[in-house]
Coordinates of C-alpha atoms and ligand atoms in Angstrom, one line a residue:
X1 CA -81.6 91.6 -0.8
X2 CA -80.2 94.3 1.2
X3 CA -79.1 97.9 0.5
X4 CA -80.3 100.9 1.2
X5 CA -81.3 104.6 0.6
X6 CA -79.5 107.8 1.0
X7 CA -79.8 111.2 -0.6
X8 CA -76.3 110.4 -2.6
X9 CA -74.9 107.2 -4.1
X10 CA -71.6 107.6 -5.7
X11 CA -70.4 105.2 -7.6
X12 CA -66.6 105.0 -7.1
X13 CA -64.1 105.0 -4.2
X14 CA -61.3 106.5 -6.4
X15 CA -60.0 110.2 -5.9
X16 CA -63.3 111.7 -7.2
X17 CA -65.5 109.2 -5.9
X18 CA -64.2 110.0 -2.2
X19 CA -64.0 113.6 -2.2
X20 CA -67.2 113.7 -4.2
X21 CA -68.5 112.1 -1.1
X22 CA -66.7 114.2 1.5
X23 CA -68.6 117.2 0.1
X24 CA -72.1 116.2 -0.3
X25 CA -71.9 114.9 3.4
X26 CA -70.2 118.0 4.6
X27 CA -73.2 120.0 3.3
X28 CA -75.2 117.6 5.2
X29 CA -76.6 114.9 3.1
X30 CA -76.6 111.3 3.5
X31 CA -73.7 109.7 1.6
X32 CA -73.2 105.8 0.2
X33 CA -70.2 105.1 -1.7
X34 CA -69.9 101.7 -3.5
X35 CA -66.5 100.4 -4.3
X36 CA -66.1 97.2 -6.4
X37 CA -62.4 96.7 -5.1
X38 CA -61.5 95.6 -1.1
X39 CA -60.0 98.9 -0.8
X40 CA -61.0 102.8 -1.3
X41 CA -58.4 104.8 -3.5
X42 CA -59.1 103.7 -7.0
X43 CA -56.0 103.8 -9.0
X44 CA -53.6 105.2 -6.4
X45 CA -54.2 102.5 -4.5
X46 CA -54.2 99.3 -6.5
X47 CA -51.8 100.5 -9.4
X48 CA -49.0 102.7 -7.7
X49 CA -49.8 103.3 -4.2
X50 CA -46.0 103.4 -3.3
X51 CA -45.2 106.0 -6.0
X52 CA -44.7 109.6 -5.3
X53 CA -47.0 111.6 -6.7
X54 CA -45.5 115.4 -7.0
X55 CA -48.9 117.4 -8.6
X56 CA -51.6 117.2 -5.7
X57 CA -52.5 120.9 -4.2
X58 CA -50.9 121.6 -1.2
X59 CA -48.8 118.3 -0.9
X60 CA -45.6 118.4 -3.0
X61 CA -44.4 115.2 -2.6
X62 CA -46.7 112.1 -1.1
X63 CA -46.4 108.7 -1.5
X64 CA -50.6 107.6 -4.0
X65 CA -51.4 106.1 -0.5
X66 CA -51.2 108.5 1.6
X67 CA -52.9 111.2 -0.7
X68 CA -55.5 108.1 -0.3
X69 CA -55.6 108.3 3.3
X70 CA -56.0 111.9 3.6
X71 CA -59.1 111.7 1.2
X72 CA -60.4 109.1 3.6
X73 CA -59.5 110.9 6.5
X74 CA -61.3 113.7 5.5
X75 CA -64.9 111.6 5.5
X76 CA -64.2 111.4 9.2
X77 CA -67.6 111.6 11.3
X78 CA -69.6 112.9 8.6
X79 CA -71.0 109.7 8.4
X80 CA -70.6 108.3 4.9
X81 CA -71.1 105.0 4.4
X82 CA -68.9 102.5 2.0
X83 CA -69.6 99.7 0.7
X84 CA -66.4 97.8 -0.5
X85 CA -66.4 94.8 -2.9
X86 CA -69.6 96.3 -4.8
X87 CA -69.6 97.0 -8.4
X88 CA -72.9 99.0 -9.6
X89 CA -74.2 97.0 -12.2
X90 CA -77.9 98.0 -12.8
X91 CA -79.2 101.3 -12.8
X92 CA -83.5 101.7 -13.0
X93 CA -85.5 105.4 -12.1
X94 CA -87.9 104.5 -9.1
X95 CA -89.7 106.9 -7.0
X96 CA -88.1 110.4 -8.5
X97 CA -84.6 108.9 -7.9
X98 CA -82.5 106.1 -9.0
X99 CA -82.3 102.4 -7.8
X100 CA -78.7 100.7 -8.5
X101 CA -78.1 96.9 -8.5
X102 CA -74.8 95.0 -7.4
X103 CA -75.9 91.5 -8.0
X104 CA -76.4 90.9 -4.3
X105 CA -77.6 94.3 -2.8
X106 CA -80.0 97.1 -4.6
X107 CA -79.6 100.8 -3.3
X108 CA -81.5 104.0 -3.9
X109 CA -80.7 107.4 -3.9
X110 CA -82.2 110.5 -5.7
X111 CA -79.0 111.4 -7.3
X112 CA -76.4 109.5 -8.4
X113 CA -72.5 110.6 -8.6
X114 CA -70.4 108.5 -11.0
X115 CA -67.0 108.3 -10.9
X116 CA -65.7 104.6 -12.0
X117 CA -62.5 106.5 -13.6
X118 CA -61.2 103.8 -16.1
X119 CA -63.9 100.8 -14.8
X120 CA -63.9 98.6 -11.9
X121 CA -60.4 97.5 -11.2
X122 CA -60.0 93.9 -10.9
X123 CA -57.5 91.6 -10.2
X124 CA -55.5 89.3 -13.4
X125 CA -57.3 86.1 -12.9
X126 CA -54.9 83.3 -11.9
X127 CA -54.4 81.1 -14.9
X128 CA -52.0 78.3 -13.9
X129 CA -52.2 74.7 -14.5
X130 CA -53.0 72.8 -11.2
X131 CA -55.2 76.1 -9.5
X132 CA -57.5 74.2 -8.9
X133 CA -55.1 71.8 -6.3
X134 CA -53.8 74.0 -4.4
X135 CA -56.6 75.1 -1.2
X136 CA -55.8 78.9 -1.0
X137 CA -54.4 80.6 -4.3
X138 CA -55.6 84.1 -4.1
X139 CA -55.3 86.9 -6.9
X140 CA -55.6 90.1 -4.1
X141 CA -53.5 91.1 -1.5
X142 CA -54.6 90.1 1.8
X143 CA -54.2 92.0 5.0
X144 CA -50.9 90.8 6.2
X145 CA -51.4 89.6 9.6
X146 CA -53.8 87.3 8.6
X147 CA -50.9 85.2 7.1
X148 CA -48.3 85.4 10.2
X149 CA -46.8 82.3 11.1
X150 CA -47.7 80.9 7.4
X151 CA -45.4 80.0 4.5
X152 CA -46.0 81.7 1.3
X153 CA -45.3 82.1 -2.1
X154 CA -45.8 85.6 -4.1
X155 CA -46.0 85.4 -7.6
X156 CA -45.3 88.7 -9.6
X157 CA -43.1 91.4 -10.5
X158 CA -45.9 93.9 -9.8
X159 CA -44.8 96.7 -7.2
X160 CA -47.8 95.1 -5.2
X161 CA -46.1 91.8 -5.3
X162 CA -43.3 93.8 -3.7
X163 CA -45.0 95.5 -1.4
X164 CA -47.1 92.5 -0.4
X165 CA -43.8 90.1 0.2
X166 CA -42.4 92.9 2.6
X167 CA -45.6 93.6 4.2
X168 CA -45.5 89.6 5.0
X169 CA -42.4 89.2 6.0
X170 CA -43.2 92.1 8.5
X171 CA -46.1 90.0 9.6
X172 CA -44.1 86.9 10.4
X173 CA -45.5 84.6 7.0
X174 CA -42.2 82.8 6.1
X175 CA -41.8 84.4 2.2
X176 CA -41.0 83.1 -1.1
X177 CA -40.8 86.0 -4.1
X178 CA -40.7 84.7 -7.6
X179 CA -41.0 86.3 -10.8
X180 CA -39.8 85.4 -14.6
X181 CA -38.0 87.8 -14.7
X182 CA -34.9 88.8 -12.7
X183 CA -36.3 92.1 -11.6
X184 CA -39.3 93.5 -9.2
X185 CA -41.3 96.6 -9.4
X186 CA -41.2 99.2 -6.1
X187 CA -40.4 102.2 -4.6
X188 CA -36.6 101.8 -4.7
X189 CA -36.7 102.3 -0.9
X190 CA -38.6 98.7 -1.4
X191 CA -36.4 97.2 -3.7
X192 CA -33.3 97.9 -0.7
X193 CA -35.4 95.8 1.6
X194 CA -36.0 93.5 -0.8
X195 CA -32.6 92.6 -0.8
X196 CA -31.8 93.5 2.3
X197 CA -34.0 91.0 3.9
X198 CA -32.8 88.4 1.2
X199 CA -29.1 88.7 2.3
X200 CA -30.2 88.3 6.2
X201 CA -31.9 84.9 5.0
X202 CA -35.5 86.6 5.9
X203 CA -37.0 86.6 2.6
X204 CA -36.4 83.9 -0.4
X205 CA -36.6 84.8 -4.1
X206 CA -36.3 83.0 -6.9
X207 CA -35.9 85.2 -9.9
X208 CA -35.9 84.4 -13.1
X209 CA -37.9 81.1 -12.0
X210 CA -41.8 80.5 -13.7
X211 CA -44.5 79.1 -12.3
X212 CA -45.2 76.0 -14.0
X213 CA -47.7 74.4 -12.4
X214 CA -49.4 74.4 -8.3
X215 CA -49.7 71.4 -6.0
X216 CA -52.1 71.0 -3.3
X217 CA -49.2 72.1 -1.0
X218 CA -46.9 74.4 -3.3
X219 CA -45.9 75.3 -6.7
X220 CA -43.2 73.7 -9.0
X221 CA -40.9 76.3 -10.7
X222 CA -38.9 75.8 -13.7
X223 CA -35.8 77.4 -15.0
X224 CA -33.8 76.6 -18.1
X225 CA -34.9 72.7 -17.6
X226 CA -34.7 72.9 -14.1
X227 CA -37.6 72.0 -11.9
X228 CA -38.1 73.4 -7.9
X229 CA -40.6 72.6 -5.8
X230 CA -41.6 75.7 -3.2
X231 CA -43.8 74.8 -0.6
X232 CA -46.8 77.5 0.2
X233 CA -49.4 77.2 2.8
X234 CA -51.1 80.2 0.8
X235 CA -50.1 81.4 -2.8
X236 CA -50.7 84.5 -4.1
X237 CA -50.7 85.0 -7.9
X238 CA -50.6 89.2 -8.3
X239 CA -50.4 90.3 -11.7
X240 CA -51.9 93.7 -11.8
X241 CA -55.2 94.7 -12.5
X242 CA -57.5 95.0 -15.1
X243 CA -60.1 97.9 -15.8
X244 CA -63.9 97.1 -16.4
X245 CA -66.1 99.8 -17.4
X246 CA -68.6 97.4 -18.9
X247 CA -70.8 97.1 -16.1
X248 CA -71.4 101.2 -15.9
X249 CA -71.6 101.1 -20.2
X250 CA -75.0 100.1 -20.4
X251 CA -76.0 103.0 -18.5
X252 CA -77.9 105.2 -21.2
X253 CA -75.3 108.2 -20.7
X254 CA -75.0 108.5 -24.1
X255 CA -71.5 107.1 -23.8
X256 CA -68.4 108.3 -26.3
X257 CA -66.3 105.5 -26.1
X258 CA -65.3 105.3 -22.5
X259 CA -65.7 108.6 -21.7
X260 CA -69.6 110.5 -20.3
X261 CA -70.5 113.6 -21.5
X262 CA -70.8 116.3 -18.8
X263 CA -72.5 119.3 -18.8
X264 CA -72.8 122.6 -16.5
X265 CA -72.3 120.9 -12.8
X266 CA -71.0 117.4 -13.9
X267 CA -74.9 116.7 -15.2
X268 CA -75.3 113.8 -17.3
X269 CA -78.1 113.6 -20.3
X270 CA -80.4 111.5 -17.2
X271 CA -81.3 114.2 -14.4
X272 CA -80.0 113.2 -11.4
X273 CA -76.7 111.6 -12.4
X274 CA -73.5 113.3 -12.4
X275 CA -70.4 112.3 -13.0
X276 CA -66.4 113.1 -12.2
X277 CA -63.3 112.3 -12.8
X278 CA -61.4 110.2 -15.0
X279 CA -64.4 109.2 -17.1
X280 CA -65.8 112.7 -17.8
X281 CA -65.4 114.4 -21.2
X282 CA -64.8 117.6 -19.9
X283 CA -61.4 116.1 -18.4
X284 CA -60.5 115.1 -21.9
X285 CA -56.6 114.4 -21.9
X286 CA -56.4 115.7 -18.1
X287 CA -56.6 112.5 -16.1
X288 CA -55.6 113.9 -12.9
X289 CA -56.1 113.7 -9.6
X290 CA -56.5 117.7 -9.3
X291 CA -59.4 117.7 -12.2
X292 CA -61.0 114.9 -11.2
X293 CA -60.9 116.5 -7.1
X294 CA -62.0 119.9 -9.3
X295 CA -64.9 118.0 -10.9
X296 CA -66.2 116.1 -8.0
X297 CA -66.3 119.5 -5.7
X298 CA -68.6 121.0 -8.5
X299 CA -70.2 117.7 -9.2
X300 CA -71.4 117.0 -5.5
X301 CA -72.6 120.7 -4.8
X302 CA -74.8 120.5 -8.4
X303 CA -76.1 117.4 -7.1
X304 CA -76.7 118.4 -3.5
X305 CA -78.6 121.4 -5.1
X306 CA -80.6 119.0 -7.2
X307 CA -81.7 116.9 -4.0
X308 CA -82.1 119.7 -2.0
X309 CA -83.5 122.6 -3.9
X310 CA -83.7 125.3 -0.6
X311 CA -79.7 124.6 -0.5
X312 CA -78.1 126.7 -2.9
X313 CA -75.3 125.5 -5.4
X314 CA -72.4 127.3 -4.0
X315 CA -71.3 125.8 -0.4
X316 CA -69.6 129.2 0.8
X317 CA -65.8 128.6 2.5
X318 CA -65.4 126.2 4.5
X319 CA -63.1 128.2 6.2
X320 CA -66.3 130.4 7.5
X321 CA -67.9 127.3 8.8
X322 CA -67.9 125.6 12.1
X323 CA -66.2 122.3 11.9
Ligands
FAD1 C1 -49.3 104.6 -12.9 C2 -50.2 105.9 -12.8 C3 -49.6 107.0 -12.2 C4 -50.3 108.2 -12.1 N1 -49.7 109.3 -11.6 C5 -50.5 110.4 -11.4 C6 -49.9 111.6 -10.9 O1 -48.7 111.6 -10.6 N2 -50.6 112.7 -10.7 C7 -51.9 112.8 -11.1 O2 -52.6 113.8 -10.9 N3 -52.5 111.7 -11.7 C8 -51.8 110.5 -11.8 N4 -52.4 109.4 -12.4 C9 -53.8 109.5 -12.8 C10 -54.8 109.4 -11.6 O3 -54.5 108.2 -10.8 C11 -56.2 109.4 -12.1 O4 -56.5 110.6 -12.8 C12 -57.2 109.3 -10.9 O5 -57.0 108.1 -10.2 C13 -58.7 109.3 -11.4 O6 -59.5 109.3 -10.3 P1 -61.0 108.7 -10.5 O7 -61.6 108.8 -9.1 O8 -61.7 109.4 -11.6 O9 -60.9 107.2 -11.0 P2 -60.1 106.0 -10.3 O10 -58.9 106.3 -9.6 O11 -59.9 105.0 -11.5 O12 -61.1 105.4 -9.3 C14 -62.4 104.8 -9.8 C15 -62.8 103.8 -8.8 O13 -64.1 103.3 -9.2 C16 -64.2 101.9 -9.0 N5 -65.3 101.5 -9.9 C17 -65.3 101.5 -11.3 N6 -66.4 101.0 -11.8 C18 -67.2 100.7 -10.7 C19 -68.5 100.1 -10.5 N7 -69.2 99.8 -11.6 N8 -69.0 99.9 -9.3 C20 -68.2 100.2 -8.2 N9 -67.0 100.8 -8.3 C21 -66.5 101.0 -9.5 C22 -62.9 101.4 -9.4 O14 -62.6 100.1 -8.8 C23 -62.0 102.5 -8.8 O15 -61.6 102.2 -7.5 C24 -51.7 108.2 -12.5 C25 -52.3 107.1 -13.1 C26 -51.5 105.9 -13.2 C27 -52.2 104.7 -13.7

């Protein structure tokens, strides 16, 4: 099985997750973040990266992703390691720390930072007659370039389905956009290339048409007793995501509902874990990204105190610090 062993494990590549990481690296510890989606940025990312988010200190008006990509910027040669596509599952005490269990991997750390916000986001499964046809129906979005040159069908109203049919079309995949209903989800920006690119013949969509059934090389639509066949190399069914806490709730946290109750530091009722963000009592009603960045700053430090006892709690500015 592998793994392996830091001083930190955070559990979360969301907001709090990364800049709980960014701190306890900065002050020097070794740093593992597990992520059970493909990509960092926990709800920003997957539920409304092209929304503009107006409340984040010191940037008044950023698109979710790119407040993502400064977080992850930030970890920038302090060598934190990530894991993507790894949901903790099993946590167990060993050796005065904490060993955590994916399923395929184990990893150990002595403290453990948790910040799953509202669970482990996962993609709608695809539940279409004839999946099982088709060779290549996927539920995520794919990095783009992989599909050039390929024909493909989106299936969604989702702003990622948006995204995703403009990101292809960029790429070169030859696009069909089909929803049930007669509008998409985007950045309105989007939804002006959208259309754009469907008057210039560069994009197809079929709205209101629904997926009926898949074919091993396509999808039939139907509309009003109408039937179309669409031909798709590769179809991708996006329908949002879904949150999972479960695999974090039988952590003996002394759970309230799906929220952890944190004490002075982000400290949990098990010594050693500490938690941020989303999932915290403390936050209550306050799901933002500002208290859960708040959080993870005091979280991390608590933590890198707990691990290492000769540092002290408070980091000091990191304005008086050497980069
Ligand atoms: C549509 C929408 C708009 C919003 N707009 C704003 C806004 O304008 N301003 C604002 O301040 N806030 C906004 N929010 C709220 C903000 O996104 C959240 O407060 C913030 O994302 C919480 O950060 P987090 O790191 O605690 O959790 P999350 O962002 O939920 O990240 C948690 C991460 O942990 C991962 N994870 C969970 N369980 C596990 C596990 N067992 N193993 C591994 N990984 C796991 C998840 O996949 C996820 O990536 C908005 C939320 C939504 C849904």
């Amino acid at each position: 099985m592998s793994g392996g062993h830091s001083d930190i494990l955070v559990v979360g590549g969301g907001p709090a997750g990364l800049h709980a990481a960014f701190y306890a690296a900065w002050r020097g510890l070794s740093v593992q973040v597990l992520e059970a989606r493909p990509e960092l940025g926990g709800q920003l990312q997957a539920l409304y990266p092209d929304k503009v988010v107006y409340d984040v200190p010191g940037h008044p008006v950023r698109l979710a992703s790119e407040v993502v990509n400064s977080l992850v910027a930030q970890l920038a040669g302090l060598g934190v390691c990530v894991q993507l596509g790894a949901t903790a599952r099993q946590l167990t005490a060993e050796d005065g720390g904490w060993r955590i269990d994916t399923g395929s991997a184990s990893y150990t750390a002595r403290a453990v930072i948790l910040a799953p916000g509202l669970g482990a986001l996962t993609a709608r499964p695809a539940r279409v007659l004839g999946a099982d046809l088709h060779p290549d129906v996927r539920t995520e979005v794919p990095d783009a370039t992989s599909l050039s040159g390929r024909q493909v069908l989106v299936v969604g109203g989702v702003p990622q389905a948006t995204r995703a049919a403009l990101d292809l079309v960029d790429a070169g995949a030859a696009v069909t956009l089909t929803h049930r209903r007669a509008g998409f989800r985007g950045h309105p920006g989007q939804l002006t290339r959208l259309t754009l690119l469907q008057e210039a013949g560069r994009l197809e969509v079929l709205a209101p048409w629904v997926l009926d059934t898949l074919t091993s090389d396509g999808a039939l639509l139907v509309q009003g007793g109408l039937h179309r066949h669409v031909p798709a190399a590769t179809v991708l069914i996006l329908g949002g995501y879904l949150p999972d806490l479960a695999p974090v709730q039988t952590w003996p946290l002394d759970w309230q509902g799906d929220y952890v109750p944190d004490g002075t530091g982000g400290q949990t009722i098990l010594p050693g874990i500490f938690v941020a963000g989303d999932v915290t009592t403390s936050g209550g009603d306050f799901k933002l990204i500002s208290v859960g960045l708040a959080q993870a700053a005091i979280a991390a430090n608590h933590a890198v105190h707990y691990v290492k006892p000769e540092l002290k709690v408070r980091p000091g500015h990191s304005s008086e610090k050497r980069a």
